[in-house]
Each structure stands twice: as C-alpha cells, then as structure tokens.
CSV table of C-alpha atoms in Angstrom, one decimal:
chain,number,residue,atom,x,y,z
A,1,UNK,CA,-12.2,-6.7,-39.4
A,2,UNK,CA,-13.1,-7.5,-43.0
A,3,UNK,CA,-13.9,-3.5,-43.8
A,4,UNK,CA,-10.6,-2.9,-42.1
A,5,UNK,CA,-8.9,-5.1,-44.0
A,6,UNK,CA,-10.3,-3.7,-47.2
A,7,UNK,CA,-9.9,0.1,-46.2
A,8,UNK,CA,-6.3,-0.2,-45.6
A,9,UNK,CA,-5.4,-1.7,-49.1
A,10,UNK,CA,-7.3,0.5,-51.5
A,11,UNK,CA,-5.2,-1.1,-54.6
A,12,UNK,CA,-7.0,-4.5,-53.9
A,13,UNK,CA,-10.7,-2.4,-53.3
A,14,UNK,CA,-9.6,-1.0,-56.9
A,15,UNK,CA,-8.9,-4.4,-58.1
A,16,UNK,CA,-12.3,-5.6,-57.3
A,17,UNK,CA,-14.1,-2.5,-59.2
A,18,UNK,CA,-12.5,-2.8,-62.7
A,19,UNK,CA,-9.0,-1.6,-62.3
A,20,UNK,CA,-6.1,-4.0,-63.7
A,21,UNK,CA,-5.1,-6.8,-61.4
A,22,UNK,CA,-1.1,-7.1,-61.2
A,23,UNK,CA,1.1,-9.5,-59.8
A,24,UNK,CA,1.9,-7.0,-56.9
A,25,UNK,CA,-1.7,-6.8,-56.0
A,26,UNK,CA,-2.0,-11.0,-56.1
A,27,UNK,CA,0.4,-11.3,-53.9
A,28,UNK,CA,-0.3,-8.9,-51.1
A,29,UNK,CA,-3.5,-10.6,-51.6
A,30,UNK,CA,-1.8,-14.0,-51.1
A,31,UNK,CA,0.4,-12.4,-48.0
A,32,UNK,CA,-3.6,-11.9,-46.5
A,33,UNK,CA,-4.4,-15.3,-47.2
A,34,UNK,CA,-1.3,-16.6,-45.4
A,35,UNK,CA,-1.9,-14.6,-42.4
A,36,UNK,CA,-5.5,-15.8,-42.1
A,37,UNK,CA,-4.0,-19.4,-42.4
A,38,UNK,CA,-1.6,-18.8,-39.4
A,39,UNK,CA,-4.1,-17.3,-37.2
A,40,UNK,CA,-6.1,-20.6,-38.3
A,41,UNK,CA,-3.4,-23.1,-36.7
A,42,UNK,CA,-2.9,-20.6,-33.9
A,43,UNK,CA,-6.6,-20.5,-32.3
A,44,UNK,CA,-8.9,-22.3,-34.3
A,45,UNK,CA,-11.2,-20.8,-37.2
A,46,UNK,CA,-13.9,-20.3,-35.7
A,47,UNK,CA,-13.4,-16.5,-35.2
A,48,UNK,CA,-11.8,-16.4,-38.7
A,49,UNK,CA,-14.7,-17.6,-40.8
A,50,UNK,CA,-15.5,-13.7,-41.9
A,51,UNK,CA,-12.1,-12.8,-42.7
A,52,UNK,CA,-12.4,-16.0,-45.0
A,53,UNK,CA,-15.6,-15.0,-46.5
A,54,UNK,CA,-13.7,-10.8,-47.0
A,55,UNK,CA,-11.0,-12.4,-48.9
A,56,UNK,CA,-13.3,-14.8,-50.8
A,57,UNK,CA,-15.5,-12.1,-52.1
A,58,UNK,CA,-12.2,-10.1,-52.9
A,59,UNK,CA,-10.6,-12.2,-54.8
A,60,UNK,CA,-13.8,-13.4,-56.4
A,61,UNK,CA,-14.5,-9.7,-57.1
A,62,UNK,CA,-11.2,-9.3,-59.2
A,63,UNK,CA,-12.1,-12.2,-61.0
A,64,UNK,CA,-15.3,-11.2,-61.8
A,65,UNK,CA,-14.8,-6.9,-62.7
A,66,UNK,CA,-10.9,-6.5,-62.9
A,67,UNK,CA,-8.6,-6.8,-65.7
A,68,UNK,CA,-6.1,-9.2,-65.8
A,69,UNK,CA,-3.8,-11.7,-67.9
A,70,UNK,CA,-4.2,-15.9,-68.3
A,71,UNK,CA,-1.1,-16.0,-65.8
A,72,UNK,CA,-3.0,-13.9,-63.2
A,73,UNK,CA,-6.0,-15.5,-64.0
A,74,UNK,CA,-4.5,-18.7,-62.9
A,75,UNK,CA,-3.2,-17.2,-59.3
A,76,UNK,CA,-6.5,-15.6,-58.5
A,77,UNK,CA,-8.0,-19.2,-59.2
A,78,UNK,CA,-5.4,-20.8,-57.1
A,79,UNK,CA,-6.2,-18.5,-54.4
A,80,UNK,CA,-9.8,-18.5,-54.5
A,81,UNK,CA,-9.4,-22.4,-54.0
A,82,UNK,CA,-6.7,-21.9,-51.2
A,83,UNK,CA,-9.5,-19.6,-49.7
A,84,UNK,CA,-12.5,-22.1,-50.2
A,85,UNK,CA,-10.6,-25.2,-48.7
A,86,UNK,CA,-9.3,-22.9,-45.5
A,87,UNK,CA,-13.6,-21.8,-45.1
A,88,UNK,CA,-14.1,-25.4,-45.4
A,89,UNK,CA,-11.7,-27.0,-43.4
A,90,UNK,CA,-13.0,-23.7,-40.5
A,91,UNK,CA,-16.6,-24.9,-41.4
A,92,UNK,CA,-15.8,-28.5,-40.5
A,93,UNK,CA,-13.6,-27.9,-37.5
A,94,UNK,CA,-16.8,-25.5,-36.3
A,95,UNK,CA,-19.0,-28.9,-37.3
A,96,UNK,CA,-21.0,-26.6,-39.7
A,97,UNK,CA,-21.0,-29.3,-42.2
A,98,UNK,CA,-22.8,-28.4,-44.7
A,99,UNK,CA,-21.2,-25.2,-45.1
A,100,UNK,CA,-17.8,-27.3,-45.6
A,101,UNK,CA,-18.7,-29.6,-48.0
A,102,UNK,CA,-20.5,-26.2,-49.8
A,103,UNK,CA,-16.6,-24.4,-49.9
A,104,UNK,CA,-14.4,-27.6,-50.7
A,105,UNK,CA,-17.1,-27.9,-53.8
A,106,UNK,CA,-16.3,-25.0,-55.0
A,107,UNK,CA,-13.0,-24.6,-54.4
A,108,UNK,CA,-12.4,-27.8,-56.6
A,109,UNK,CA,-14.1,-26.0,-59.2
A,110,UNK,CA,-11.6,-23.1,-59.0
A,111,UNK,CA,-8.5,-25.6,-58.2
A,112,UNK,CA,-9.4,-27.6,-61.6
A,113,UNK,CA,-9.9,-23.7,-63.7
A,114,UNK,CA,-6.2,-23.2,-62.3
A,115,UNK,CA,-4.7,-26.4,-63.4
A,116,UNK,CA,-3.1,-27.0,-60.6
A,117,UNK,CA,-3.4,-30.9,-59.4
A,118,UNK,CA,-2.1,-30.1,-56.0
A,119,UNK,CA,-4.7,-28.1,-54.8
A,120,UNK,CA,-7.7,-30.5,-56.1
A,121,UNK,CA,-5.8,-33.1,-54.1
A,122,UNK,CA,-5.5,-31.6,-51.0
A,123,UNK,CA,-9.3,-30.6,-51.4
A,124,UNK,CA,-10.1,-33.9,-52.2
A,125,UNK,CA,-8.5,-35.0,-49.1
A,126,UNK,CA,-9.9,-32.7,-46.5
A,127,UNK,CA,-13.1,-33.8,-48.5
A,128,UNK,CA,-12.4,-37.5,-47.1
A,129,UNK,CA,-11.8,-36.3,-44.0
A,130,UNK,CA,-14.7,-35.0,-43.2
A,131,UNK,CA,-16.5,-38.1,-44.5
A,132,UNK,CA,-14.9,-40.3,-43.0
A,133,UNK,CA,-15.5,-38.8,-39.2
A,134,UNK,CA,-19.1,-37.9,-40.3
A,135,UNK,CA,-19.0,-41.9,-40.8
A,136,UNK,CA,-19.4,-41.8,-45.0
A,137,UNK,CA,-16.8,-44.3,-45.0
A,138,UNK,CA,-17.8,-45.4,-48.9
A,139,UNK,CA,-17.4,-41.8,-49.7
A,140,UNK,CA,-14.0,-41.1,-47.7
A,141,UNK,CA,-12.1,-44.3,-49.6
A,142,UNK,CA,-14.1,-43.3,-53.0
A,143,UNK,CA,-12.8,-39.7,-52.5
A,144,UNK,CA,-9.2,-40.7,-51.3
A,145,UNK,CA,-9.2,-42.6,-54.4
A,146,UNK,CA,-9.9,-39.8,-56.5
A,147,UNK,CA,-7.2,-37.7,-55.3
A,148,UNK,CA,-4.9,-40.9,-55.5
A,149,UNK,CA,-5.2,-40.4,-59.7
A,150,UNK,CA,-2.8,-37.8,-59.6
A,151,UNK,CA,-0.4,-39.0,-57.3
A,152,UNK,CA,2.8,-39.2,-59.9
A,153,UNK,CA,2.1,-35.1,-60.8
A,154,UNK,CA,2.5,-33.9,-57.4
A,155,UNK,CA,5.3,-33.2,-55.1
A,156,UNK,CA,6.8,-34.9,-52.6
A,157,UNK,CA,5.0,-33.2,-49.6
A,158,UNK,CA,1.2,-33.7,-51.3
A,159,UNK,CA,2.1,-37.6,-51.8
A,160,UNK,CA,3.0,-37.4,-48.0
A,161,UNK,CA,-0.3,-35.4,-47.2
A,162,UNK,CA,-2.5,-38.0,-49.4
A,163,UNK,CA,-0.3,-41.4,-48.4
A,164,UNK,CA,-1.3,-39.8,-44.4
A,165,UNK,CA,-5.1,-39.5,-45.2
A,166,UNK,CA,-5.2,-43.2,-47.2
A,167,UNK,CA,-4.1,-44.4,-43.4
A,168,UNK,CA,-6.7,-42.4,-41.6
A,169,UNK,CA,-9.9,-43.2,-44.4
A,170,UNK,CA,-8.8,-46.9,-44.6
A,171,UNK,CA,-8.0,-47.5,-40.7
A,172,UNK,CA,-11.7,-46.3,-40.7
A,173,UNK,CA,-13.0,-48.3,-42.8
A,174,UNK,CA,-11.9,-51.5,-41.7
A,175,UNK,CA,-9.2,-51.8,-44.2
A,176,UNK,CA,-6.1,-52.5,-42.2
A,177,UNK,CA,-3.7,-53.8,-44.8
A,178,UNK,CA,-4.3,-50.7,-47.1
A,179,UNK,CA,-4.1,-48.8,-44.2
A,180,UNK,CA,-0.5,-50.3,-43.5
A,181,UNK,CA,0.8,-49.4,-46.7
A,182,UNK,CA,-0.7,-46.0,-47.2
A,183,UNK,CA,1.3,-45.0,-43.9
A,184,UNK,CA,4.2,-46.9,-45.1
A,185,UNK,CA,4.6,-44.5,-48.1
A,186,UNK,CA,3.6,-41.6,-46.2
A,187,UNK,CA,7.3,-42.2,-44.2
A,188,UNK,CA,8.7,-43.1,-47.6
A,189,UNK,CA,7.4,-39.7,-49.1
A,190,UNK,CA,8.3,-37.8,-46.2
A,191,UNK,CA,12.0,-38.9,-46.8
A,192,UNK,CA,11.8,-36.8,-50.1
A,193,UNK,CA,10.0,-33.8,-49.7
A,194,UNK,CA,11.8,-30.6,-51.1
A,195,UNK,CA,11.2,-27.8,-48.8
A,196,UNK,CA,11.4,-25.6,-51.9
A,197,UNK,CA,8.1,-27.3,-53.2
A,198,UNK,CA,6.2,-26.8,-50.2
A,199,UNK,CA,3.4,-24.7,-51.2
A,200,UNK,CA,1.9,-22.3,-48.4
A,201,UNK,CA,-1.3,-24.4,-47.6
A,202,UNK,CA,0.9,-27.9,-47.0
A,203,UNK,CA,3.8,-26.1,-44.8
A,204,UNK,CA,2.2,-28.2,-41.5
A,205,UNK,CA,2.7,-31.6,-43.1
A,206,UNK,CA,5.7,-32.9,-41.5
A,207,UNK,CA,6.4,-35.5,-38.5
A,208,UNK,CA,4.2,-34.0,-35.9
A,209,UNK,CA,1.0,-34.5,-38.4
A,210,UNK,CA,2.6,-38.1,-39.2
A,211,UNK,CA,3.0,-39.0,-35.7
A,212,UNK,CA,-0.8,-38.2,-35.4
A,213,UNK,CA,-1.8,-40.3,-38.0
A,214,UNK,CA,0.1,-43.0,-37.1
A,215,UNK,CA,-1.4,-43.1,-33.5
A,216,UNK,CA,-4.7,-42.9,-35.1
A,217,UNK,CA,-4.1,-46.3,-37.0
A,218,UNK,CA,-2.4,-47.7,-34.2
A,219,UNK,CA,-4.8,-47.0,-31.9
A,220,UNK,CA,-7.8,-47.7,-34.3
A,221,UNK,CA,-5.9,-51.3,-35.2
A,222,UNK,CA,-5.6,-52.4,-31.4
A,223,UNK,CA,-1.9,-51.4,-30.8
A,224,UNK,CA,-2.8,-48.6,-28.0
A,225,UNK,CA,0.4,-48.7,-26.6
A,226,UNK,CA,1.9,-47.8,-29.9
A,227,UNK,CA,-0.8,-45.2,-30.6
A,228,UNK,CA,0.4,-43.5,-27.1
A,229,UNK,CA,4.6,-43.4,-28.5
A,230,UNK,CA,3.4,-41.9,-31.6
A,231,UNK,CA,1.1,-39.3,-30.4
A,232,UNK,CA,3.3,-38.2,-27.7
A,233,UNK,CA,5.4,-37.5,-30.2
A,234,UNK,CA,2.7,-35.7,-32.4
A,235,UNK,CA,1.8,-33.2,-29.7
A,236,UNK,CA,5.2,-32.2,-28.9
A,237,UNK,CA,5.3,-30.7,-32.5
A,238,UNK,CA,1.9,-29.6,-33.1
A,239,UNK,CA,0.3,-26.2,-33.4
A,240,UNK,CA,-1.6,-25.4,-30.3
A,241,UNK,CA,-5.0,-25.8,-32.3
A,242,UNK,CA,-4.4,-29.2,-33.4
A,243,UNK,CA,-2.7,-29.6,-29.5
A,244,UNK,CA,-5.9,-29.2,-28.5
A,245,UNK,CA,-7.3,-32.0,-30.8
A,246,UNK,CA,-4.8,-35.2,-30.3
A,247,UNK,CA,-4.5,-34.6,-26.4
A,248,UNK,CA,-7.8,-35.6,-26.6
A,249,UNK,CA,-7.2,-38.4,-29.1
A,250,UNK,CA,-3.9,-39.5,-27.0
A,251,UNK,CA,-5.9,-39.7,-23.6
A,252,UNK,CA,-8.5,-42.0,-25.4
A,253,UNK,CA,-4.5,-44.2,-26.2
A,254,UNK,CA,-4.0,-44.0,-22.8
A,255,UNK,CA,-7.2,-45.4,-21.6
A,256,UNK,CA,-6.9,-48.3,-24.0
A,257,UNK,CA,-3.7,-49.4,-22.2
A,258,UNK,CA,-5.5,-49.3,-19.0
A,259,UNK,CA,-3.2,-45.5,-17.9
A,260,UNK,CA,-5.7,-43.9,-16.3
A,261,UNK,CA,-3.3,-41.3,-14.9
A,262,UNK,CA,-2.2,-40.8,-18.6
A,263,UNK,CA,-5.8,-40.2,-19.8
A,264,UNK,CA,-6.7,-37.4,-17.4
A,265,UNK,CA,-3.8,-35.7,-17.6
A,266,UNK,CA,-3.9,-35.7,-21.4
A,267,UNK,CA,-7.8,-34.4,-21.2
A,268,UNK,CA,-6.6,-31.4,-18.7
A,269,UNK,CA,-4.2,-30.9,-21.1
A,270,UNK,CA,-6.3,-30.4,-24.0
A,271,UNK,CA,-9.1,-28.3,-21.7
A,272,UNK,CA,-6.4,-26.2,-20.9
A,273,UNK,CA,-5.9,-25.4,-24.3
A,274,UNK,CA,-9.6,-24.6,-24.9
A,275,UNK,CA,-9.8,-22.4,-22.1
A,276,UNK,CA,-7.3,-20.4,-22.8
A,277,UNK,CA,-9.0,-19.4,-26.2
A,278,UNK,CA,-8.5,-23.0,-28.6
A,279,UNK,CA,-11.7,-22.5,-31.0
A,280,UNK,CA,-12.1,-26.3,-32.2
A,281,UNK,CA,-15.8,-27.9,-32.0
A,282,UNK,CA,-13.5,-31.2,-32.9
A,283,UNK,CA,-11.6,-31.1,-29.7
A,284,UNK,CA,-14.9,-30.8,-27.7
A,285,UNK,CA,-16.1,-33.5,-29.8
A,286,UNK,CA,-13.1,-35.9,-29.1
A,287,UNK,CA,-13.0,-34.9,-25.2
A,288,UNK,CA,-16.8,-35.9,-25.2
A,289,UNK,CA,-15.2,-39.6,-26.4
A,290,UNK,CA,-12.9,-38.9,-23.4
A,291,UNK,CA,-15.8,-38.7,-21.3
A,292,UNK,CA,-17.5,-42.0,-22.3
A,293,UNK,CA,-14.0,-43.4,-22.5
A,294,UNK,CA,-14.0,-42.5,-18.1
A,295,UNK,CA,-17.0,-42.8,-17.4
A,296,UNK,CA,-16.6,-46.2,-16.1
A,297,UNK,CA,-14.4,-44.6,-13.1
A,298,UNK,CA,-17.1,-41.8,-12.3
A,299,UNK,CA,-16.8,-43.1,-8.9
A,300,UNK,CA,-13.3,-41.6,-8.5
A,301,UNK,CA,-13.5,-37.9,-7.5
A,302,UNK,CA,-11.0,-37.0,-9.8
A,303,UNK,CA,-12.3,-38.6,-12.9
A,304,UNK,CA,-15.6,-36.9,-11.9
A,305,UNK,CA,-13.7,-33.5,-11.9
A,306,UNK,CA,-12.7,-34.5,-15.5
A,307,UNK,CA,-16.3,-35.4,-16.4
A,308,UNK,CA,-17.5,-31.9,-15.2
A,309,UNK,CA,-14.6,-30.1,-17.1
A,310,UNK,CA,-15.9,-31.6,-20.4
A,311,UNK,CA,-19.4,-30.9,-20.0
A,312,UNK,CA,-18.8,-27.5,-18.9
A,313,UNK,CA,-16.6,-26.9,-22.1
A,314,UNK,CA,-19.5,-27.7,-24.8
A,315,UNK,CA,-21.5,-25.4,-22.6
C-alpha cells in the first residue's frame, strides 16, 4: 500500500529526493495523513502501522534532502509529529509498547522544532495514557503535569483534551478530588471550543470522548450507576473503534451495579464489533476484565457463552 501510495504522487517521491518542497506538496501530504487518521477511528491501526511508517519516512525524507522555506519547515515538523503520535497511539492500541513510547518521543522532539505547544500537549497526553494503564501512575500525573504548563497557550479544544486526561491519570491514581476538578473544567472547556480552532488530530474530542471519561471516573470512584448514564451516552457517539473499547468498559459499569443482563449484552456488543473487523488489542484487553468481571456466574450457560467468546477473540 505504501509503494502505491508513493507511485501515484510522484511530486511528493520528488520532494523526498532534493526537489523543492511547496505548500501544495505539504498539504496533499497532510490530506494523506488525514485519511490514514480516519481509517484509524474506523477499524483500528493495527493494519495501518505501515502506511504510518510510508508517510513518516516521506515526510522525514523532505526534511532531510528537499528544499524548502522556515514556514514549510515548520509544517513538515508539525506533520512528522502528527505522524509519530498517530504510530504511537496504533503502537499502544496494538500493546506494542515500546514501539509507542519510541514514536511519541520523537514526535515531541519534532512538535517542540515546530513550535507548536498543542501538539507537545496532546503527545504529552497520549504519553500519560499509556502510563497510566501500563500502571506508571507517578509517571502518568508527572506527565499530565507537564502538558498542564502550557495550558493558557492552547485552544479551547486541547484544554478540553488535557482537563479529560487529568480525570482519567488522577482517578487512577487515587486522587479523587483532583480528579473532580480536572473533569469539571473539561465541561467548562468544552463550553468554549471554536470549531475553527480545531486542528485535524483533536476533531474526536467532543461529548462522546467526555461521556467516556466521565464513566471512567465514575466508575473508578464507586458511583457505577453513574458510570453506566455516562457511557451509554459515550457509545452512542463514538467511532466504531473506540465502540469497541467502552462497550467493554460499560459492561464492567454494569456488573458493578449488579445488571448482569446489561454486562453481557454490552460484551456481545463489543465482540460484535471485533468480529466484524475492529483491530484494538485494548478492547480484547478490557473484555478479558469482562471475563473476570463474570466469572463468578460461569455456572450460567449464557455467561459461559460469553466467557468462550472472549477467549476465542484473543485467539
């Protein structure tokens, strides 16, 4: 797919050789970028990670032979981090960890030579992320915290984005009252957000990632009945890869309130999803939680049916 790619745009293959880099070319080169990000959302990245890697060693080729101005410098910057957090946020939600913390390094590296404070942010927060559910909780607040300096230079949306993972890293680490006002200004943010400052790579903030974060905290704080209202809401506005992630996270909700009905119907929900072509190690990962969530019912026929779907899906 990547030599296809390449083939059928011979200005950018020119670009990458020593030819002059233009505005036009940076932005069909962007218009590639946003296309891998929707196929992203649509199925998962798991298929996606060479595309990635094409445009990463395209854009990294122009940098490297092809002429250009500071102005164009800065977009090929800004896109070679787009590119690096997309590879790492693929990486992670393949659980090839290493390889993720490897792309969101160095796409803070080429974030900070663009200038562009956003961009480290969100990195910094997809960073914290992935910390935070490998269980680096230290590390999640510390890099939260980090992104958190900048807070008054970004727009609306990023203070949305960053307010929404405070909730999730503090809720984790045992820090409920932070936690409570992180998501506090995440709806107070959301209030303000100017769709014409939405850059491309924070376009799926809105109230369907909200909702999930604020069943997360609910349900992480003890309030599972809550969590279940707010990510019933989350799903009904989510792309079908993330879908597939917090119908898992919404049958462990159910389970807390005692709905089994709820829970197994969520988890065939999100099964569907992988079957018919999902790619999300996470979602397997959370219906495994599903699985020990149940497990105490594995008398029941039909939770065993549900048991034996999740196993056969990490197979």
């Amino acid at each position: 797919m990547g030599a296809q790619w390449v083939a059928a745009d011979p200005a950018i293959a020119a670009a990458t050789s020593g030819d002059t880099v233009t505005h036009s070319i940076v932005d069909r080169m962007a218009q590639r970028v946003e296309s891998l990000r929707a196929m992203e959302e649509e199925a998962g990245g798991g298929d996606f990670l060479e595309s990635a890697r094409t445009d990463l060693r395209l854009i990294t080729g122009m940098l490297e032979n092809g002429r250009y101005t500071e102005d164009i410098a800065r977009r090929l910057y800004t896109l070679a981090a787009e590119v690096c957090c997309l590879l790492g946020w693929m990486s992670y939600d393949a659980s090839l960890h290493s390889a993720a913390q490897q792309h969101y390094n160095v796409g803070l590296r080429a974030a900070k030579l663009a200038g562009d404070d956003t961009l480290g942010a969100h990195i910094l927060c997809f960073m914290a992320t992935q910390a935070t559910n490998q269980r680096e909780q230290s590390a999640a607040v510390g890099l939260v915290d980090a992104a958190d300096a900048v807070r008054t230079r970004v727009p609306a949306v990023m203070r949305v984005s960053l307010a929404g993972h405070q909730t999730t890293v503090y809720s984790q680490a045992g820090d409920n009252r932070r936690a409570a006002e992180a998501l506090n200004r995440a709806f107070d943010a959301l209030e303000q957000v100017d769709d014409a400052d939405i850059p491309p790579y924070l376009r799926w903030i809105g109230e369907g990632q909200l909702g999930s974060t604020e069943g997360r905290y609910f349900l992480i704080s003890g309030q599972a009945a809550r969590a279940t209202e707010a990510l019933e809401r989350s799903v009904s506005r989510s792309t079908p890869r993330d879908r597939a992630v917090r119908y898992g996270t919404l049958a462990l909700a159910y389970r807390r309130t005692g709905d089994l009905d709820g829970a197994l119907d969520a988890t065939h929900k999100a099964a569907d999803l992988i079957d018919q072509g999902i790619h999300t190690q996470r979602g397997i990962e959370r219906l495994h939680e599903v699985r020990t969530a149940i497990a105490t019912h594995r008398s029941e026929p039909r939770v065993r049916e549900a048991m034996e779907r999740i196993t056969t899906l990490a197979a």
